[in-house]
Tab-separated table of C-alpha atoms in Angstrom:
chain	number	residue	atom	x	y	z
A	617	GLU	CA	51.472	176.184	34.402
A	618	PRO	CA	52.998	173.300	34.350
A	619	GLU	CA	56.188	173.421	36.217
A	620	VAL	CA	59.022	170.911	37.128
A	621	THR	CA	59.585	169.610	39.855
A	622	GLN	CA	62.370	168.331	42.396
A	623	THR	CA	62.593	166.481	45.312
A	624	PRO	CA	64.357	166.580	47.695
A	625	SER	CA	64.936	170.069	47.776
A	626	HIS	CA	67.909	169.212	50.196
A	627	GLN	CA	69.426	166.107	51.126
A	628	VAL	CA	72.895	165.373	53.172
A	629	THR	CA	74.858	162.822	53.081
A	630	GLN	CA	78.218	161.085	53.935
A	631	MET	CA	80.859	160.930	51.887
A	632	GLY	CA	80.387	157.539	49.353
A	633	GLN	CA	76.583	157.465	50.132
A	634	GLU	CA	74.634	157.141	46.942
A	635	VAL	CA	72.485	159.219	46.301
A	636	ILE	CA	69.317	159.213	43.676
A	637	LEU	CA	67.970	162.836	43.349
A	638	ARG	CA	63.992	163.213	41.449
A	639	CYS	CA	62.550	165.135	38.981
A	640	VAL	CA	59.299	165.081	37.439
A	641	PRO	CA	59.526	166.871	34.350
A	642	ILE	CA	56.683	168.985	32.384
A	643	SER	CA	54.258	166.036	30.898
A	644	ASN	CA	54.847	166.457	27.177
A	645	HIS	CA	58.226	167.374	27.365
A	646	LEU	CA	60.729	165.210	25.640
A	647	TYR	CA	64.180	166.533	26.536
A	648	PHE	CA	65.449	166.049	29.686
A	649	TYR	CA	68.298	167.763	31.648
A	650	TRP	CA	70.521	167.587	34.520
A	651	TYR	CA	72.631	170.450	35.671
A	652	ARG	CA	74.614	170.974	38.505
A	653	GLN	CA	75.515	174.635	40.731
A	654	ILE	CA	78.242	174.715	43.105
A	655	LEU	CA	77.416	177.451	45.598
A	656	GLY	CA	78.627	181.091	43.556
A	657	GLN	CA	79.343	179.649	40.704
A	658	LYS	CA	77.615	179.184	36.625
A	659	VAL	CA	75.493	176.587	35.927
A	660	GLU	CA	76.653	173.801	34.422
A	661	PHE	CA	75.589	171.172	32.126
A	662	LEU	CA	76.001	167.568	33.279
A	663	VAL	CA	73.744	165.215	30.652
A	664	SER	CA	70.740	165.634	28.463
A	665	PHE	CA	68.656	162.969	27.741
A	666	TYR	CA	66.049	161.877	25.002
A	667	ASN	CA	64.227	159.016	23.486
A	668	ASN	CA	65.006	156.919	27.109
A	669	GLU	CA	69.281	157.234	26.234
A	670	ILE	CA	71.436	159.476	27.066
A	671	SER	CA	72.236	162.130	23.400
A	672	GLU	CA	75.262	163.934	25.450
A	673	LYS	CA	77.092	164.407	28.597
A	674	SER	CA	80.052	166.902	30.233
A	675	GLU	CA	83.140	165.388	31.556
A	676	ILE	CA	81.716	165.870	35.173
A	677	PHE	CA	79.124	163.168	34.405
A	678	ASP	CA	81.961	160.078	35.314
A	679	ASP	CA	80.943	156.670	35.552
A	680	GLN	CA	79.440	157.397	39.019
A	681	PHE	CA	76.878	159.632	37.710
A	682	SER	CA	73.716	157.677	36.006
A	683	VAL	CA	70.678	158.404	34.575
A	684	GLU	CA	67.171	157.125	34.017
A	685	ARG	CA	63.471	157.112	32.998
A	686	PRO	CA	61.839	154.615	34.686
A	687	ASP	CA	58.278	155.447	34.680
A	688	GLY	CA	56.223	157.806	31.716
A	689	SER	CA	57.006	160.854	34.542
A	690	ASN	CA	59.913	160.514	36.375
A	691	PHE	CA	63.457	161.771	35.588
A	692	THR	CA	66.290	160.557	38.415
A	693	LEU	CA	69.938	161.199	38.811
A	694	LYS	CA	72.122	159.125	40.556
A	695	ILE	CA	75.631	159.629	42.358
A	696	ARG	CA	77.245	156.042	43.524
A	697	SER	CA	79.896	156.857	45.607
A	698	THR	CA	79.527	160.021	46.700
A	699	LYS	CA	82.560	163.005	47.318
A	700	LEU	CA	82.540	166.222	48.901
A	701	GLU	CA	83.355	168.046	45.573
A	702	ASP	CA	79.873	166.859	44.435
A	703	SER	CA	77.976	168.965	46.908
A	704	ALA	CA	76.165	171.518	44.478
A	705	MET	CA	72.626	172.535	43.968
A	706	TYR	CA	71.643	170.649	40.610
A	707	PHE	CA	68.821	170.922	38.516
A	708	CYS	CA	66.371	169.002	36.011
A	709	ALA	CA	65.332	170.737	33.360
A	710	SER	CA	63.353	169.868	30.485
A	711	ARG	CA	62.008	171.319	26.883
A	712	SER	CA	59.800	170.365	24.144
A	713	THR	CA	60.696	170.561	20.710
A	714	PRO	CA	61.135	174.499	20.703
A	715	GLU	CA	64.908	175.398	22.495
A	716	THR	CA	63.076	176.745	25.837
A	717	GLN	CA	64.473	174.505	28.780
A	718	TYR	CA	62.345	174.786	32.049
A	719	PHE	CA	64.024	174.339	35.013
A	720	GLY	CA	62.934	172.921	38.321
A	721	PRO	CA	63.804	174.318	42.140
A	722	GLY	CA	66.945	172.428	42.756
A	723	THR	CA	68.361	170.110	44.960
A	724	ARG	CA	70.870	171.236	47.694
A	725	LEU	CA	73.090	168.491	47.986
A	726	LEU	CA	75.371	168.193	50.925
A	727	VAL	CA	78.366	165.905	51.164
A	728	LEU	CA	80.084	165.823	54.391
B	378	GLY	CA	83.642	173.306	23.255
B	379	GLU	CA	81.954	176.456	23.588
B	380	ASN	CA	82.966	178.620	25.673
B	381	VAL	CA	80.254	182.174	26.967
B	382	GLU	CA	81.645	185.072	28.635
B	383	GLN	CA	79.753	187.203	30.595
B	384	HIS	CA	80.321	190.556	31.848
B	385	PRO	CA	80.177	192.903	34.332
B	386	SER	CA	80.027	190.461	37.322
B	387	THR	CA	78.136	192.561	39.625
B	388	LEU	CA	76.315	195.656	38.537
B	389	SER	CA	74.534	198.146	40.633
B	390	VAL	CA	72.083	200.472	39.316
B	391	GLN	CA	70.178	203.609	40.782
B	392	GLU	CA	65.885	202.503	40.080
B	393	GLY	CA	64.444	203.868	37.061
B	394	ASP	CA	67.867	203.265	35.499
B	395	SER	CA	68.780	201.062	32.895
B	396	ALA	CA	70.821	197.860	32.661
B	397	VAL	CA	72.754	196.188	30.440
B	398	ILE	CA	74.835	192.817	30.578
B	399	LYS	CA	76.806	191.994	27.928
B	400	CYS	CA	77.879	188.089	26.350
B	401	THR	CA	79.828	186.540	24.328
B	402	TYR	CA	80.201	183.166	22.922
B	403	SER	CA	82.588	181.172	20.373
B	404	ASP	CA	81.542	178.653	18.974
B	405	SER	CA	79.819	179.774	15.782
B	406	ALA	CA	77.003	176.847	15.327
B	407	SER	CA	75.696	178.004	18.150
B	408	ASN	CA	72.197	179.079	17.326
B	409	TYR	CA	70.221	179.092	20.515
B	410	PHE	CA	71.219	182.426	23.055
B	411	PRO	CA	68.904	182.621	26.779
B	412	TRP	CA	69.081	184.737	29.443
B	413	TYR	CA	67.658	183.203	32.906
B	414	LYS	CA	66.867	185.194	35.973
B	415	GLN	CA	67.611	183.391	39.513
B	416	GLU	CA	66.770	184.740	42.845
B	417	LEU	CA	68.242	183.068	46.559
B	418	GLY	CA	67.567	179.502	46.778
B	419	LYS	CA	65.474	179.134	43.436
B	420	GLY	CA	65.966	177.792	39.839
B	421	PRO	CA	66.847	179.834	36.718
B	422	GLN	CA	63.531	181.515	34.736
B	423	LEU	CA	63.926	181.980	31.432
B	424	ILE	CA	63.130	185.556	30.905
B	425	ILE	CA	63.490	186.216	27.627
B	426	ASP	CA	65.669	184.610	24.602
B	427	ILE	CA	66.288	184.959	20.769
B	428	ARG	CA	67.299	183.013	17.937
B	429	SER	CA	70.325	183.379	15.359
B	430	ASN	CA	67.899	183.944	12.729
B	431	VAL	CA	66.841	187.727	14.683
B	432	GLY	CA	68.720	190.898	15.765
B	433	GLU	CA	66.780	192.036	18.051
B	434	LYS	CA	63.934	190.917	20.710
B	435	LYS	CA	62.170	192.594	23.177
B	436	ASP	CA	59.171	192.349	26.330
B	437	GLN	CA	57.839	195.030	27.754
B	438	ARG	CA	61.087	196.373	29.827
B	439	ILE	CA	63.654	193.546	28.660
B	440	ALA	CA	65.145	193.748	25.456
B	441	VAL	CA	68.066	191.122	23.794
B	442	THR	CA	70.499	191.909	20.675
B	443	LEU	CA	73.162	189.415	18.826
B	444	ASN	CA	75.114	190.535	17.068
B	445	LYS	CA	76.423	186.713	15.318
B	446	THR	CA	79.238	188.313	13.281
B	447	ALA	CA	80.591	189.363	16.538
B	448	LYS	CA	79.420	186.617	18.795
B	449	HIS	CA	77.895	188.470	20.894
B	450	PHE	CA	74.128	188.989	22.360
B	451	SER	CA	73.256	191.697	25.282
B	452	LEU	CA	70.546	191.709	27.909
B	453	HIS	CA	69.134	195.110	28.200
B	454	ILE	CA	66.833	195.897	31.127
B	455	THR	CA	65.066	199.800	31.270
B	456	GLU	CA	63.298	201.293	34.035
B	457	THR	CA	64.723	198.958	36.419
B	458	GLN	CA	63.179	198.293	39.573
B	459	PRO	CA	64.249	196.733	43.318
B	460	GLU	CA	62.138	193.472	42.029
B	461	ASP	CA	64.719	193.320	39.239
B	462	SER	CA	67.560	192.291	41.899
B	463	ALA	CA	68.582	188.959	41.299
B	464	VAL	CA	71.340	187.290	39.356
B	465	TYR	CA	71.331	186.966	35.644
B	466	PHE	CA	72.953	184.418	33.084
B	467	CYS	CA	73.355	184.463	29.855
B	468	ALA	CA	73.879	181.114	27.939
B	469	ALA	CA	74.036	179.397	24.290
B	470	SER	CA	73.103	176.100	22.630
B	471	LYS	CA	73.268	174.798	19.297
B	472	GLY	CA	69.927	173.766	19.495
B	473	GLY	CA	68.368	170.429	17.849
B	474	SER	CA	68.340	167.126	19.431
B	475	GLN	CA	70.420	168.107	22.259
B	476	GLY	CA	70.077	171.464	23.352
B	477	ASN	CA	72.521	171.354	26.235
B	478	LEU	CA	72.864	174.823	27.827
B	479	ILE	CA	75.958	176.470	28.266
B	480	PHE	CA	76.182	179.065	30.666
B	481	GLY	CA	78.390	182.365	31.476
B	482	LYS	CA	79.594	183.245	35.281
B	483	GLY	CA	76.455	185.184	36.107
B	484	THR	CA	75.818	188.982	36.621
B	485	LYS	CA	74.590	190.379	40.004
B	486	LEU	CA	72.403	193.349	39.536
B	487	SER	CA	71.634	195.216	42.273
B	488	VAL	CA	68.639	198.058	41.958
B	489	LYS	CA	68.704	200.383	44.610
B	490	PRO	CA	65.688	202.365	45.231
């Protein structure tokens, strides 16, 4: 069964450093999403991406964040200058035309 | 924007009993309501979903009901088993080209053998 994959599984970085989180969505999916989950809290929407552009973003997704689909398979989330409060689990999700979103296993980001 | 409230935050049941988790949403334009199960250290896994043109959907031991008028939907798990223990999240979406999910805060379900 196809699944969403994410790398790395864990990332530790120093405050102010740039990080890139990578996702490989399910191959025939057209819509891509990033969500985050601070420890013990609910999953929060960050950004949606369709047809090579951002279709919607939340208030969390400020100028420090960017997304890219550099080739036909990868979908990346970049945080330019990490802050302590960026520490969270980051999930990538993808879907086809029906609404069902499939989530990856997540990347746990720790900013020190 | 959309707001999803979920209750209870924790739920403990005996194996074999039923469990019910309830959610309410605020935006009447929402038309898609999935439920996800999240085990420790893993990503959310879809267990069942319902669209606004349907009032109830069942898949083996799991069922979801939707009341559009009252803007609430519920997850029902019958004959609970220890492996049902996890955090369950409800979510709401307007579907379409965006389809971003707005999640509830989650319910930690513990099924005691």
